[in-house]
Amino acid sequence: MPIQILPARLANQIAAGEVVERPASVVKELVENSLDAGATRIEVDIEKGGTKLIRIRDNGSGIAREELTLALSRHATSKVSTLEDLEQILSLGFRGEALASISSVSRLVLTSRPEAQAQAWQAMTEGREMEVRVQPASHPTGTTVEVSDLFFNTPARRKFLRTEKTEFGHIDEVIRRIALSRFDINLTLRHNGKPVRQYRAGTLPSQQDKRLAAVCGPAFIASALRFDSEHHGLRLWGWLAPPEAARVQPDLQYTYVNGRMMRDKLLNHAVRQAYGERLPADGHGAFVLYLELDAREVDVNVHPAKHEVRFHQARLVHDFIYQVLAQALEQQPPRQAALEAGEPVPEYEPAPSPAREPVSFQAPNHGYGGGRERPQGGVSRREWQGMSGLLTTLAPSRPQPATPAPDSLPDCGQGQPLLLVRERFLVLLYQERLWLCELAGACAHENGLALLAVWREGLTPQPLLLPISIPLSEAQLAALERHRPVLQKLGLELKTGSKGSIILTRVPQPLRHADLARLFPALLARLDDETLAQPQSLCGWLASQGQARAAWTLAEAVALWQRLQPGLPADPEALPFLRPVAIEQQLDRWMDGD
């Protein structure tokens, strides 16, 4: 056969084999196009796992009428134009193959309107013919891409697709990964007309935590360490679960390079090396990592689906990631020794540690603002000076470390944290009143709500460092059999021991450091009580059973208050962990002495 130039139609279908592996690949390419177009709201509608329809609607910058046909041509893009552009890519897409490749194996309709264009226009193309037809349409500013009957003209590829449920599962995972890459966008996913995911935009730490919990689960956010480090133009930030929260599968591992989703071997090796022997033999770490560096120091054009990158200074990047994560893991308390000694082990909590060369490890950046003469809580500098003496009188023992100045106070919406007392209580100004917040109770309240939110799916079991043997009476063993389905839903995994005992091997995160030998019989008795066994009551009780934190830092207390505040009832006195501070008598005494 003589050498010849491939027809455009065949070349596009060959390219589609690299770009369009399955419906999830289409979703990834199209959503990334929306992000590159500056969209802040993206809606994804899927039918039949993506084989029947994939519709992506955004409010981005749109495509002009005269460029619609060109947009469906191969190697057509607005994102690079010179070799210098290719050497410092900041956009997610850049090859100009996605739309052409997708349209070669589907029926594609592209509708778009830039803000400056009065009329929206629609381009349609179908499979092998690839003739583009353009007509006027009705559409707001932005773009909608509809991909229907994927692989209708390539049956050999269509037969490799899995079930509808499996293919949608891959799409769901793509959306979850994108949701973690951009906290500032609204992202909606629907399947067969039913809402499945809705991620609301938010840049505050509490909003980021909420999205992280929605994607990774409340157990992850409850145990993970937040870190943020910079060194020589490299920045690594994110969340890292401790080894005790190891998972049986590598299903909670998200890495991003300059906002791009990655499954890079170098990154994964650095993470595994940081965990080292801390992980169980069959355990996998859980993490969400964001690496930021100069775009000229990374080549993203080394994989057809852009899953991998190449770093110009690979050893520096690898060692930086390893040292930051290893240093973060070293901050944990020595759990193994404490467990073996039978001592209570405190909740996992990040504690600031001195920076080590060559990596400067920073405390978590919660985005607290300052520099205001009058913080949002309503206290001026002069009022604060008068109040600080009163607060010290109310809590003369171990305030931390001294009354903070108004400029350094975090912005917490309608509430204003003021002072940490005895490392267990937070004094705050809320609804124009002073309150005392008992932090252990507040934390249990938050955990109880998180557990209730995932009750239907069941709580996630986590392995115990040392399985616990618990002797049970015959009546308790009978109760265990009655309630075995509920115990499994609670994330309790056990096996039969010897002489009427059971061995607990896995428990949900809130119970990891509880007195399980005492707790398990009490749980069986509670399950026999219909009222106490209701989900809300049960989740609240479970959340209160973990080992109480021995001491809180001001930053941790403020972060907890930020997370709690949006869900507080109109009357805070109904909450057991909040008490109003009665200051009238103290004020009257001062006034009488004037």
mmCIF file of C-alpha atoms in Angstrom, residues 220-373:
data_model
loop_
_atom_site.group_PDB
_atom_site.id
_atom_site.type_symbol
_atom_site.label_atom_id
_atom_site.label_comp_id
_atom_site.label_asym_id
_atom_site.label_seq_id
_atom_site.Cartn_x
_atom_site.Cartn_y
_atom_site.Cartn_z
ATOM 1 C CA PHE A 220 -11.911 12.425 55.676
ATOM 2 C CA ILE A 221 -12.327 16.099 56.521
ATOM 3 C CA ALA A 222 -12.599 15.227 60.219
ATOM 4 C CA SER A 223 -9.226 13.480 60.300
ATOM 5 C CA ALA A 224 -7.204 15.071 57.492
ATOM 6 C CA LEU A 225 -4.380 17.540 58.093
ATOM 7 C CA ARG A 226 -4.561 20.848 56.208
ATOM 8 C CA PHE A 227 -1.148 22.056 55.053
ATOM 9 C CA ASP A 228 0.254 24.807 52.848
ATOM 10 C CA SER A 229 3.973 25.135 52.051
ATOM 11 C CA GLU A 230 6.086 27.086 49.580
ATOM 12 C CA HIS A 231 9.726 26.722 48.550
ATOM 13 C CA HIS A 232 11.681 28.154 45.590
ATOM 14 C CA GLY A 233 8.663 28.812 43.406
ATOM 15 C CA LEU A 234 6.847 25.600 44.377
ATOM 16 C CA ARG A 235 3.675 25.572 46.434
ATOM 17 C CA LEU A 236 1.977 22.457 47.815
ATOM 18 C CA TRP A 237 -1.280 22.700 49.713
ATOM 19 C CA GLY A 238 -4.237 20.498 50.438
ATOM 20 C CA TRP A 239 -5.358 17.804 52.840
ATOM 21 C CA LEU A 240 -3.630 14.592 53.938
ATOM 22 C CA ALA A 241 -5.280 11.836 55.978
ATOM 23 C CA PRO A 242 -3.204 10.241 58.756
ATOM 24 C CA PRO A 243 -2.078 6.617 58.353
ATOM 25 C CA GLU A 244 -4.752 5.492 60.830
ATOM 26 C CA ALA A 245 -7.370 6.552 58.272
ATOM 27 C CA ALA A 246 -5.908 4.282 55.575
ATOM 28 C CA ARG A 247 -8.380 2.868 53.089
ATOM 29 C CA VAL A 248 -8.612 -0.587 51.555
ATOM 30 C CA GLN A 249 -8.677 0.942 48.067
ATOM 31 C CA PRO A 250 -6.921 3.987 46.554
ATOM 32 C CA ASP A 251 -10.292 5.678 46.005
ATOM 33 C CA LEU A 252 -9.556 8.960 47.794
ATOM 34 C CA GLN A 253 -6.425 10.158 46.023
ATOM 35 C CA TYR A 254 -6.744 13.436 44.159
ATOM 36 C CA THR A 255 -3.761 15.341 42.759
ATOM 37 C CA TYR A 256 -3.723 18.558 40.741
ATOM 38 C CA VAL A 257 -0.899 20.408 38.991
ATOM 39 C CA ASN A 258 -1.684 24.060 38.297
ATOM 40 C CA GLY A 259 -5.377 23.156 38.547
ATOM 41 C CA ARG A 260 -5.124 20.218 36.123
ATOM 42 C CA MET A 261 -6.325 16.770 37.234
ATOM 43 C CA MET A 262 -3.394 14.353 37.365
ATOM 44 C CA ARG A 263 -2.592 10.692 37.948
ATOM 45 C CA ASP A 264 1.141 11.206 37.771
ATOM 46 C CA LYS A 265 3.629 8.486 38.747
ATOM 47 C CA LEU A 266 6.133 10.932 40.215
ATOM 48 C CA LEU A 267 3.519 12.553 42.446
ATOM 49 C CA ASN A 268 2.159 9.209 43.625
ATOM 50 C CA HIS A 269 5.650 7.901 44.380
ATOM 51 C CA ALA A 270 6.466 10.962 46.491
ATOM 52 C CA VAL A 271 3.235 10.506 48.478
ATOM 53 C CA ARG A 272 3.848 6.797 49.057
ATOM 54 C CA GLN A 273 7.408 7.515 50.165
ATOM 55 C CA ALA A 274 6.158 10.157 52.611
ATOM 56 C CA TYR A 275 3.767 7.664 54.210
ATOM 57 C CA GLY A 276 6.534 5.038 54.236
ATOM 58 C CA GLU A 277 5.962 2.263 56.736
ATOM 59 C CA ARG A 278 3.278 4.214 58.553
ATOM 60 C CA LEU A 279 0.573 2.696 56.330
ATOM 61 C CA PRO A 280 -0.742 -0.834 56.957
ATOM 62 C CA ALA A 281 0.461 -3.428 54.466
ATOM 63 C CA ASP A 282 -2.888 -3.483 52.670
ATOM 64 C CA GLY A 283 -3.760 0.188 53.243
ATOM 65 C CA HIS A 284 -3.828 3.152 50.887
ATOM 66 C CA GLY A 285 -3.376 6.782 51.791
ATOM 67 C CA ALA A 286 -6.094 9.389 51.269
ATOM 68 C CA PHE A 287 -5.217 12.888 50.115
ATOM 69 C CA VAL A 288 -6.170 15.933 48.068
ATOM 70 C CA LEU A 289 -3.002 17.683 46.864
ATOM 71 C CA TYR A 290 -2.537 20.871 44.854
ATOM 72 C CA LEU A 291 0.878 21.565 43.343
ATOM 73 C CA GLU A 292 1.475 25.016 41.894
ATOM 74 C CA LEU A 293 4.591 26.047 39.970
ATOM 75 C CA ASP A 294 5.735 28.132 37.025
ATOM 76 C CA ALA A 295 3.990 26.853 33.881
ATOM 77 C CA ARG A 296 7.363 26.882 32.105
ATOM 78 C CA GLU A 297 8.647 24.279 34.561
ATOM 79 C CA VAL A 298 6.106 21.619 33.594
ATOM 80 C CA ASP A 299 5.255 19.983 30.264
ATOM 81 C CA VAL A 300 1.587 18.969 30.052
ATOM 82 C CA ASN A 301 1.847 17.787 26.450
ATOM 83 C CA VAL A 302 3.145 14.272 27.127
ATOM 84 C CA HIS A 303 -0.074 12.230 27.335
ATOM 85 C CA PRO A 304 -2.980 12.103 24.829
ATOM 86 C CA ALA A 305 -5.563 12.464 27.598
ATOM 87 C CA LYS A 306 -3.331 14.852 29.600
ATOM 88 C CA HIS A 307 -3.304 12.566 32.661
ATOM 89 C CA GLU A 308 0.464 12.865 33.182
ATOM 90 C CA VAL A 309 2.998 15.668 33.071
ATOM 91 C CA ARG A 310 6.760 15.987 32.910
ATOM 92 C CA PHE A 311 8.624 18.278 35.293
ATOM 93 C CA HIS A 312 11.809 19.973 34.164
ATOM 94 C CA GLN A 313 13.190 19.620 37.711
ATOM 95 C CA ALA A 314 11.624 16.293 38.592
ATOM 96 C CA ARG A 315 13.920 15.529 41.539
ATOM 97 C CA LEU A 316 13.285 18.915 43.139
ATOM 98 C CA VAL A 317 9.510 18.503 42.769
ATOM 99 C CA HIS A 318 9.592 14.934 44.116
ATOM 100 C CA ASP A 319 11.702 15.829 47.149
ATOM 101 C CA PHE A 320 9.629 18.930 47.895
ATOM 102 C CA ILE A 321 6.390 16.923 47.960
ATOM 103 C CA TYR A 322 7.992 14.167 50.021
ATOM 104 C CA GLN A 323 9.426 16.525 52.634
ATOM 105 C CA VAL A 324 6.239 18.572 53.051
ATOM 106 C CA LEU A 325 4.055 15.501 53.509
ATOM 107 C CA ALA A 326 6.544 13.614 55.669
ATOM 108 C CA GLN A 327 6.880 16.633 57.942
ATOM 109 C CA ALA A 328 3.096 16.915 58.168
ATOM 110 C CA LEU A 329 2.776 13.257 59.155
ATOM 111 C CA GLU A 330 5.475 13.650 61.815
ATOM 112 C CA GLN A 331 3.217 16.078 63.695
ATOM 113 C CA GLN A 332 0.934 13.254 64.793
ATOM 114 C CA PRO A 333 0.996 12.069 68.402
ATOM 115 C CA PRO A 334 2.615 8.650 68.913
ATOM 116 C CA ARG A 335 -0.642 6.649 68.694
ATOM 117 C CA GLN A 336 0.904 3.195 68.563
ATOM 118 C CA ALA A 337 2.828 3.619 71.808
ATOM 119 C CA ALA A 338 -0.168 5.111 73.555
ATOM 120 C CA LEU A 339 -2.444 2.316 72.433
ATOM 121 C CA GLU A 340 -0.030 -0.357 73.560
ATOM 122 C CA ALA A 341 0.268 1.345 76.944
ATOM 123 C CA GLY A 342 -3.505 1.533 77.281
ATOM 124 C CA GLU A 343 -3.447 5.324 77.412
ATOM 125 C CA PRO A 344 -6.156 7.488 75.839
ATOM 126 C CA VAL A 345 -5.144 8.800 72.437
ATOM 127 C CA PRO A 346 -6.236 12.339 71.528
ATOM 128 C CA GLU A 347 -8.007 13.186 68.306
ATOM 129 C CA TYR A 348 -5.682 13.710 65.371
ATOM 130 C CA GLU A 349 -4.915 17.405 65.192
ATOM 131 C CA PRO A 350 -2.317 19.419 63.329
ATOM 132 C CA ALA A 351 0.054 21.285 65.600
ATOM 133 C CA PRO A 352 2.445 23.962 64.302
ATOM 134 C CA SER A 353 6.041 22.791 64.171
ATOM 135 C CA PRO A 354 9.298 24.591 63.395
ATOM 136 C CA ALA A 355 10.116 24.890 59.719
ATOM 137 C CA ARG A 356 12.826 22.624 58.352
ATOM 138 C CA GLU A 357 15.150 23.342 55.484
ATOM 139 C CA PRO A 358 14.802 23.241 52.585
ATOM 140 C CA VAL A 359 10.980 23.297 52.952
ATOM 141 C CA SER A 360 9.274 26.112 54.811
ATOM 142 C CA PHE A 361 6.210 24.472 56.353
ATOM 143 C CA GLN A 362 3.455 26.964 57.125
ATOM 144 C CA ALA A 363 0.459 26.716 59.376
ATOM 145 C CA PRO A 364 -2.879 26.256 57.568
ATOM 146 C CA ASN A 365 -4.001 29.456 55.878
ATOM 147 C CA HIS A 366 -7.666 29.883 56.791
ATOM 148 C CA GLY A 367 -7.982 33.094 54.823
ATOM 149 C CA TYR A 368 -8.553 35.307 57.858
ATOM 150 C CA GLY A 369 -8.732 38.950 57.006
ATOM 151 C CA GLY A 370 -7.657 41.865 59.133
ATOM 152 C CA GLY A 371 -6.918 45.541 59.033
ATOM 153 C CA ARG A 372 -10.422 46.722 59.929
ATOM 154 C CA GLU A 373 -11.176 49.474 62.372
#
